[in-house]
Short mmCIF file of C-alpha atoms in Angstrom, two decimals:
data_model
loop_
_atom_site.label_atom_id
_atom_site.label_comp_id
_atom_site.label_asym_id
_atom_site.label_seq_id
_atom_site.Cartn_x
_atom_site.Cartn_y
_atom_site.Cartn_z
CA UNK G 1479 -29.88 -40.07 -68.82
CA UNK G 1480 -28.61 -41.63 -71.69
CA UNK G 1481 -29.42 -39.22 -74.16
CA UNK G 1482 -27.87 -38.51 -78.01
CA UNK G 1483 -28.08 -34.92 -78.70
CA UNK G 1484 -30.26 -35.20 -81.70
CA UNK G 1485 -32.79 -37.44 -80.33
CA UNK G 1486 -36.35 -36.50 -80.12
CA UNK G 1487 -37.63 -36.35 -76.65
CA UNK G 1488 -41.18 -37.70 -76.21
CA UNK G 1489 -43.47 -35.57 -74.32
CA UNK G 1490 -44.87 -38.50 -72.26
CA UNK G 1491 -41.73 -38.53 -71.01
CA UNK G 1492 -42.28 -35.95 -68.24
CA UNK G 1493 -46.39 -35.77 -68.87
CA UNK G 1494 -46.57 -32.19 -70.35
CA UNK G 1495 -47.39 -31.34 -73.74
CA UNK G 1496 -45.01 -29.96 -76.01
CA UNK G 1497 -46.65 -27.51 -78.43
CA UNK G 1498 -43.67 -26.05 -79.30
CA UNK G 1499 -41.35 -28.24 -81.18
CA UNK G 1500 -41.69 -26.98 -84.78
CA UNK G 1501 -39.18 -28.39 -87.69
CA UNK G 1502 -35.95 -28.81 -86.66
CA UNK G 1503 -33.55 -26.60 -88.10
CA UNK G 1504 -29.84 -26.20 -88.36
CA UNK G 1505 -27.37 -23.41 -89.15
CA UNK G 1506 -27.19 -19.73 -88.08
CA UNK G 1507 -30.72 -19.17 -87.82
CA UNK G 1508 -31.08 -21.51 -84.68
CA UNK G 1509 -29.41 -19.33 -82.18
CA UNK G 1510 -29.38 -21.74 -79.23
CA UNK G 1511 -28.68 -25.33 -81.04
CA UNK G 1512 -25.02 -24.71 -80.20
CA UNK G 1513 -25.16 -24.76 -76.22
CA UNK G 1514 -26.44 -28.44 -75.85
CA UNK G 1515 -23.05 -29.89 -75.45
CA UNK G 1516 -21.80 -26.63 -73.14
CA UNK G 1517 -25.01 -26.87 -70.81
CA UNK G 1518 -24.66 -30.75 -71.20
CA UNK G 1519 -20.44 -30.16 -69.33
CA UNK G 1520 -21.98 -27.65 -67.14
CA UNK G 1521 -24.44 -29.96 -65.72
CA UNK G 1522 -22.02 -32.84 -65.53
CA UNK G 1523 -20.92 -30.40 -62.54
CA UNK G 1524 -23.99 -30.28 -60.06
CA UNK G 1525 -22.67 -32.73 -57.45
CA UNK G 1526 -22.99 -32.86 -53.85
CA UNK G 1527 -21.69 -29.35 -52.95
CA UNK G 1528 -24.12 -27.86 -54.95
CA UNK G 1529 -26.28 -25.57 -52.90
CA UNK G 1530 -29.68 -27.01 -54.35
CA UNK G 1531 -29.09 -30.92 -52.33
CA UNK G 1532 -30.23 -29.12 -49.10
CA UNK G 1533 -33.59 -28.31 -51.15
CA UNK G 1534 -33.41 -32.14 -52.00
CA UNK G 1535 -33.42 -31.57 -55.27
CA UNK G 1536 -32.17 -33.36 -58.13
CA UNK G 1537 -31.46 -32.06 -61.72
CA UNK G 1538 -31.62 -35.58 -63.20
CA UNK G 1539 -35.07 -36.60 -61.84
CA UNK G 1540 -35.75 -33.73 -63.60
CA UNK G 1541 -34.06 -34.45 -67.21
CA UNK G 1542 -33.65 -30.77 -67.63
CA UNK G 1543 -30.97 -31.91 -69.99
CA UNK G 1544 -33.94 -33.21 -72.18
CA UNK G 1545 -35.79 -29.89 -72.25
CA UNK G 1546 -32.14 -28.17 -73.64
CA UNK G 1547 -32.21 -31.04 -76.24
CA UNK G 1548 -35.69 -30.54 -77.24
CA UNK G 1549 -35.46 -26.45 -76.76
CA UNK G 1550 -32.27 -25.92 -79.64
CA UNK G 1551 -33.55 -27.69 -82.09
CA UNK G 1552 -36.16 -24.78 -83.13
CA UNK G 1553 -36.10 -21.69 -85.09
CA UNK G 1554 -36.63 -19.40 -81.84
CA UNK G 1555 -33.72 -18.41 -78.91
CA UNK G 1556 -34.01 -21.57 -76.55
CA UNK G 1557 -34.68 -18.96 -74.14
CA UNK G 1558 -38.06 -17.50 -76.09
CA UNK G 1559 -39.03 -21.25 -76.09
CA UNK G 1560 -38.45 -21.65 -72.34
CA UNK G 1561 -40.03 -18.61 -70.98
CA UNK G 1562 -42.99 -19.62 -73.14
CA UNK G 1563 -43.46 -23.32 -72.27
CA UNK G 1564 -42.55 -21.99 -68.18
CA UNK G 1565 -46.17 -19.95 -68.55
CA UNK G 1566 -47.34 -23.03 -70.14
CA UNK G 1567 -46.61 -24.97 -66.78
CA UNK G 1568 -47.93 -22.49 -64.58
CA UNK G 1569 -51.11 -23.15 -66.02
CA UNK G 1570 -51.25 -26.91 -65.22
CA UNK G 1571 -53.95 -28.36 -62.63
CA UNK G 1572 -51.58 -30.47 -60.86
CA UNK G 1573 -48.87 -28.09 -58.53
CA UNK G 1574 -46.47 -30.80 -58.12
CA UNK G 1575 -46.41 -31.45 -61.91
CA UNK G 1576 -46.73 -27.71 -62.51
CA UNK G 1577 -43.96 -26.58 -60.31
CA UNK G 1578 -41.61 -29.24 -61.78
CA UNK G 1579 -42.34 -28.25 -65.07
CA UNK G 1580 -41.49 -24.64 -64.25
CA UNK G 1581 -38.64 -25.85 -62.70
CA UNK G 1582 -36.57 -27.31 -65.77
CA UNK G 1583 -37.08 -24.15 -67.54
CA UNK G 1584 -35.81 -22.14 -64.96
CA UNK G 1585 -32.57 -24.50 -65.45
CA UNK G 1586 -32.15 -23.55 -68.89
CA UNK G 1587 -32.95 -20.11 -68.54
CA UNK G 1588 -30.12 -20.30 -66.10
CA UNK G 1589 -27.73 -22.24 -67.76
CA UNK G 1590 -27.98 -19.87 -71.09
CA UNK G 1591 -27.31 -16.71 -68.57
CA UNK G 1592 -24.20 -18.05 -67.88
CA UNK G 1593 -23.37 -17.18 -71.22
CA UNK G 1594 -24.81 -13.61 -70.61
CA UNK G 1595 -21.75 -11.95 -72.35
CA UNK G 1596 -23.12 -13.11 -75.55
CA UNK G 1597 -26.92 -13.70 -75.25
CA UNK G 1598 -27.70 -11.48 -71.80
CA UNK G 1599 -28.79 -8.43 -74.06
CA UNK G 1600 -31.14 -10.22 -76.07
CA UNK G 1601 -32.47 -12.52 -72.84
CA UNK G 1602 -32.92 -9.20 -71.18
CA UNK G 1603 -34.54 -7.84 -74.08
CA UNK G 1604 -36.98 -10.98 -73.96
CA UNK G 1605 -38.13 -10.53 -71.03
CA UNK G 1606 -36.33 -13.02 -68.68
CA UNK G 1607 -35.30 -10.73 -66.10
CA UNK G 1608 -38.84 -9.35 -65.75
CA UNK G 1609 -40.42 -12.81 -65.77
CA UNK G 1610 -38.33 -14.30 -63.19
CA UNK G 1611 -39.04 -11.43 -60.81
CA UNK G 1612 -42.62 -11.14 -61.28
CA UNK G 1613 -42.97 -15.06 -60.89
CA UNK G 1614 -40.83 -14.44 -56.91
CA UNK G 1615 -43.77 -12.84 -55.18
CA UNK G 1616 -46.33 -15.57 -55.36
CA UNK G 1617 -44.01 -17.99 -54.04
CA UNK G 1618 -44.89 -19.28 -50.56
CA UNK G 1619 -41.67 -18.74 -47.98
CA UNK G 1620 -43.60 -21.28 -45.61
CA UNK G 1621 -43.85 -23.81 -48.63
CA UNK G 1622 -40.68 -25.99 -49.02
CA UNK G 1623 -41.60 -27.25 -52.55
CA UNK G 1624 -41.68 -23.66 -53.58
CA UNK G 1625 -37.73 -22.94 -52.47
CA UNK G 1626 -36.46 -24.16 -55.49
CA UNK G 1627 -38.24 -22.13 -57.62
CA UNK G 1628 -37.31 -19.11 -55.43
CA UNK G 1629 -33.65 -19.81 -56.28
CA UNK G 1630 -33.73 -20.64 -59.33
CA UNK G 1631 -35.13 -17.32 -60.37
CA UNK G 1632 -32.82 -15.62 -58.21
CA UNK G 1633 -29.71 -17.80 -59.70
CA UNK G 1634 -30.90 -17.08 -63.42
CA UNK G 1635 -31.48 -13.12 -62.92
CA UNK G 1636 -28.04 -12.68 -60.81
CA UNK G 1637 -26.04 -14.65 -64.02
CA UNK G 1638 -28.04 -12.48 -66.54
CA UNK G 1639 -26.82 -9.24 -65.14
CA UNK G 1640 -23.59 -9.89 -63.50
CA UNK G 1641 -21.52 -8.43 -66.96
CA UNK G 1642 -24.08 -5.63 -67.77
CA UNK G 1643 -24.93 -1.90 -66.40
CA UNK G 1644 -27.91 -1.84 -68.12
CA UNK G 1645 -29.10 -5.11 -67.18
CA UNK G 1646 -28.54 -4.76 -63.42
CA UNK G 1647 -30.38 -1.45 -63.50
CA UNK G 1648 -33.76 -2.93 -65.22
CA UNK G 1649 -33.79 -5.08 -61.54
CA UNK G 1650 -34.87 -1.46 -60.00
CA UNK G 1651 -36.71 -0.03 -63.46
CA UNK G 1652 -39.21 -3.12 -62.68
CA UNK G 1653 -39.44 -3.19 -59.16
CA UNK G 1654 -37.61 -6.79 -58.86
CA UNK G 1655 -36.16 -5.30 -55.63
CA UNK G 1656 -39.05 -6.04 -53.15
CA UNK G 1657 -39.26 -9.91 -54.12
CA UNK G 1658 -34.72 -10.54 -54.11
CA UNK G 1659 -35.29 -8.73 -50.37
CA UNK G 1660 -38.40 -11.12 -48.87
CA UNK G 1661 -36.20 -14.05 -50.62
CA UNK G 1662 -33.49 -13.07 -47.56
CA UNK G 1663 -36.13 -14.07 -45.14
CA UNK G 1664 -36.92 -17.38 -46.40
CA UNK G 1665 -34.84 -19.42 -43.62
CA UNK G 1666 -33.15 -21.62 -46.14
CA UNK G 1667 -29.96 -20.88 -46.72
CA UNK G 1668 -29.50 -21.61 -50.39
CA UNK G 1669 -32.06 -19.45 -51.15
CA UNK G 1670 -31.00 -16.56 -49.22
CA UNK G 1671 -27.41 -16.98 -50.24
CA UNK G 1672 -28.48 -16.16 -54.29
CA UNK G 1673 -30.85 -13.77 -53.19
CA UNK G 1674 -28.26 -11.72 -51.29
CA UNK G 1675 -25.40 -12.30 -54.48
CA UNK G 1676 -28.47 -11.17 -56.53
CA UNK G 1677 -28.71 -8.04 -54.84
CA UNK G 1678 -25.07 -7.09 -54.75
CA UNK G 1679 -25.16 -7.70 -58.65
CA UNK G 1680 -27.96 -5.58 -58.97
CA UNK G 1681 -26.53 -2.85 -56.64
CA UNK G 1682 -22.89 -2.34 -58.55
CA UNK G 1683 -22.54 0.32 -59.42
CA UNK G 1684 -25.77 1.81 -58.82
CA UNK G 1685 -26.13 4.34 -56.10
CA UNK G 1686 -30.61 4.52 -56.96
CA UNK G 1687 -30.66 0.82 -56.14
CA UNK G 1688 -28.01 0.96 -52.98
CA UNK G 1689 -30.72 3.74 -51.45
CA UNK G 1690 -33.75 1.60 -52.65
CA UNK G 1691 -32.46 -1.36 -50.89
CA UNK G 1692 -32.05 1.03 -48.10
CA UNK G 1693 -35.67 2.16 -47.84
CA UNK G 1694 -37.39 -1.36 -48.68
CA UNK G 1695 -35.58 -2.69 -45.43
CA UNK G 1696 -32.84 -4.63 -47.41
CA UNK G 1697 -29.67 -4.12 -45.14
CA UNK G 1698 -31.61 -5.35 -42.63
CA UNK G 1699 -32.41 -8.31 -43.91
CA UNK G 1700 -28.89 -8.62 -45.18
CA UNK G 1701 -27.87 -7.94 -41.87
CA UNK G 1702 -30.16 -10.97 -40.04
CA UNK G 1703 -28.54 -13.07 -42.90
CA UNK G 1704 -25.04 -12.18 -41.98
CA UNK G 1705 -25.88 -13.31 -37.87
CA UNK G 1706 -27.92 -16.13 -38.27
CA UNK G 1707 -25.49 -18.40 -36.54
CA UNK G 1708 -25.80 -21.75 -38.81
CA UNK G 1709 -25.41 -19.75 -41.82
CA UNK G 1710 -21.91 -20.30 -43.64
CA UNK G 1711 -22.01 -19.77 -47.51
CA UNK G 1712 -24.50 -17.06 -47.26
CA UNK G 1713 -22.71 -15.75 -44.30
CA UNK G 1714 -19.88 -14.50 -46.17
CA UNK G 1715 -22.03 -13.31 -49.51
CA UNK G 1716 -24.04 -10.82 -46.80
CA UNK G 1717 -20.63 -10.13 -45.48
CA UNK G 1718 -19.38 -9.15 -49.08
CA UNK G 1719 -22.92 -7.47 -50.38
CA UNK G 1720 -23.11 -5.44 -47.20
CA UNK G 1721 -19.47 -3.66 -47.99
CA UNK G 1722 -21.09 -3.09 -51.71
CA UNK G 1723 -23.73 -1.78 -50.29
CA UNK G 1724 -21.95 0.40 -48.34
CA UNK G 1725 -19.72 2.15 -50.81
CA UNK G 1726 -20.02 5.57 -51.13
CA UNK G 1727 -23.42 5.20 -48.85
CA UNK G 1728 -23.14 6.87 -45.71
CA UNK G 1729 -26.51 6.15 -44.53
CA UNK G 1730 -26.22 2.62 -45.28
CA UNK G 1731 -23.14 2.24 -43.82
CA UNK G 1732 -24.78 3.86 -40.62
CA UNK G 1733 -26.90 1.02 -40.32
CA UNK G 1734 -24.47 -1.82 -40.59
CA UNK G 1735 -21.79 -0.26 -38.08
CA UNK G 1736 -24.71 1.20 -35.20
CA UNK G 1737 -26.63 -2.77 -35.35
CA UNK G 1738 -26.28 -3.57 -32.09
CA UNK G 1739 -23.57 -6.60 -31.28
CA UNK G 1740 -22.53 -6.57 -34.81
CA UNK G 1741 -18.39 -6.51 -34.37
CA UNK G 1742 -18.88 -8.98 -31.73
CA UNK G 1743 -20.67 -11.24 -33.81
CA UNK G 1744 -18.24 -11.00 -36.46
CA UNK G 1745 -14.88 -11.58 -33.87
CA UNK G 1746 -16.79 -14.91 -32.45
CA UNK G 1747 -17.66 -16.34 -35.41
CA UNK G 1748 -14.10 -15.68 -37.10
CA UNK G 1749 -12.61 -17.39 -33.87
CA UNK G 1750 -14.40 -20.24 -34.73
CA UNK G 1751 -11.94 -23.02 -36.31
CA UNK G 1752 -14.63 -24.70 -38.54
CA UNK G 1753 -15.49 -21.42 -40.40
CA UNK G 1754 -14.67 -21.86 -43.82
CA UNK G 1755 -12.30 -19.43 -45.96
CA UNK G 1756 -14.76 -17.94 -47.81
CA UNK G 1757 -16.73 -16.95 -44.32
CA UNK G 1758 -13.68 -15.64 -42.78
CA UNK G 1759 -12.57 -13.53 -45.93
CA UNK G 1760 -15.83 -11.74 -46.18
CA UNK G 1761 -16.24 -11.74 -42.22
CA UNK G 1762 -12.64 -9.75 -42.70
CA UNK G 1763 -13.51 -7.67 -44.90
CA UNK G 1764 -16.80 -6.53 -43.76
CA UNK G 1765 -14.86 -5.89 -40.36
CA UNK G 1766 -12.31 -3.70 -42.03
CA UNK G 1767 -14.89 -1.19 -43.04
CA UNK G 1768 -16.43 -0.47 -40.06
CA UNK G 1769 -13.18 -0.25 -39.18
CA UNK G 1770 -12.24 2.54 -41.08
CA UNK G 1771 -15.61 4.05 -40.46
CA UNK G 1772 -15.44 3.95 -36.62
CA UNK G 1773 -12.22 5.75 -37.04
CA UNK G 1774 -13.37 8.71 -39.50
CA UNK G 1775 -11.67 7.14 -42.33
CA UNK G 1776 -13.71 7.97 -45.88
CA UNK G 1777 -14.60 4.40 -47.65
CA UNK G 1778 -15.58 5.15 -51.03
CA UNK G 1779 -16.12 8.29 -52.72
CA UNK G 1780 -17.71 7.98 -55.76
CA UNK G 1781 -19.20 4.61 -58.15
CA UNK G 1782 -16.68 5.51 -60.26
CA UNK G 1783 -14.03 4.67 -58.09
CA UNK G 1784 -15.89 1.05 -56.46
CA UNK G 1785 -13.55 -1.79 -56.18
CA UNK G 1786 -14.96 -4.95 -54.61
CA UNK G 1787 -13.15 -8.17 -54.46
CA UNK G 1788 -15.00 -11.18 -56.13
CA UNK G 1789 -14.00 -13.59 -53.23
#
């Protein structure tokens, strides 16, 4: 949309009612008035390789760009102001308007995680992790208009803690676990793609989390992710999760070299032309470790000597 930065957005607009749009203010006490123009650029990117067009959705039906106009301009975070109006939506009578309406905060939230080297602390501190994995359970698997929602709050936890120990362990201090593992089941690859990068993330590092995913069932969910045949992107994220999770993890790495018809999965599908690079590096390296494994070889001793490769 044709949109100047400083332009008030109407709330008939999108039909929900924006009770939070105090003064607008300018200078160092608007900590988010800044990241209109970055989120603006980062947006101009979305195109027709982004994961969410298989979900058939489309960011500028949805004018999140708006909602990051509209969200800087006060004296909160833009991400206090999102979370806040994204319990507002919930609340709405109508679930197609309500889940929309959740859905453009969710895009901010996002976008301002990407910048999680300089606002991840406080967002964590808000409460964004927490809310985005409490929000995952009541999502329907067998409901297609849900999906994007279940990404979304996948995408905007994994960019939160990517940089930050003590981010990626409050996934396991709040039991976010359980929902990121049923998100590997949902049959739509998008979806399971983030959900599996969400759970590496969350695992770096962090042997408690690497057995907890053992216990809820998680490698074997990663596992039927990595072999579902039509599976490509999230094909090669399982591949490179399931070596992270099986650093230093004996037990875990029981379960990924003993599943039965695993190496020959993995040598047909990288004899397959069409595979893409990405598939075929993390295919590779998954192979490598059982590998090693099969032959006695140690792989991993400790998380203070984990290396993984960000392919």
């Amino acid at each position: 949309p044709n949109l100047k930065v400083d332009e008030p957005v109407p709330s008939e607009r999108s039909g929900f009612e924006d009770t939070h749009r105090p003064e607008q203010t300018v200078g160092a006490s608007n900590p988010g008035r800044g990241l209109a123009s970055t989120v603006r650029a980062m947006a101009s990117q979305w195109d027709s390789g982004d994961e969410l067009d298989e979900l058939e959705l489309s960011f500028d039906a949805l004018n999140a760009l708006e909602w990051v106009d509209a969200a800087v301009t006060t004296t909160e975070p833009a991400w206090v102001v999102a979370m806040q109006r994204f319990h507002d939506a919930g609340a709405l009578a109508d679930p197609a308007h309500s889940r929309s309406e959740r859905l453009r905060q969710l895009v901010i939230l996002c976008e301002l995680g990407g910048h999680a080297r300089a606002f991840g602390d406080a967002m964590r501190e808000a409460g964004v992790i927490d809310m985005c994995l409490a929000a995952m359970p009541a999502l329907d698997l067998a409901e297609p208009a849900d999906m994007p929602l279940l990404l979304m709050c996948c995408r905007t936890v994994r960019k939160i803690i990517c940089p930050d120990r003590v981010s990626r362990k409050r996934v396991r201090e709040v039991g976010g676990l359980p929902a990121l593992i049923r998100a590997l089941d949902s049959g739509v690859e998008a979806v399971a793609m983030e959900a599996t990068h969400c759970i590496k993330n969350s695992c770096y590092g962090q042997t408690d989390s690497r057995n907890e995913v053992r216990e809820l069932g998680g490698v074997h969910a990663m596992m039927r992710v990595l072999l579902t045949p039509h599976y490509t992107n999230a094909t090669w994220r399982a591949a490179v999760a399931l070596c992270g999770l099986s650093w230093a993890n004996p037990a875990n790495r029981d379960i990924i070299t003993t599943w039965p018809g695993v190496m020959e999965a993995i040598e047909l599908r990288l004899g397959q032309k069409q595979e893409t690079w990405k598939t075929a590096t993390g295919l590779r390296a998954l192979r490598r470790h059982m590998v090693l494994r099969a032959s006695g070889q140690q792989v991993g001793n400790s998380d203070e000597e984990e290396e993984e490769e960000d392919l």
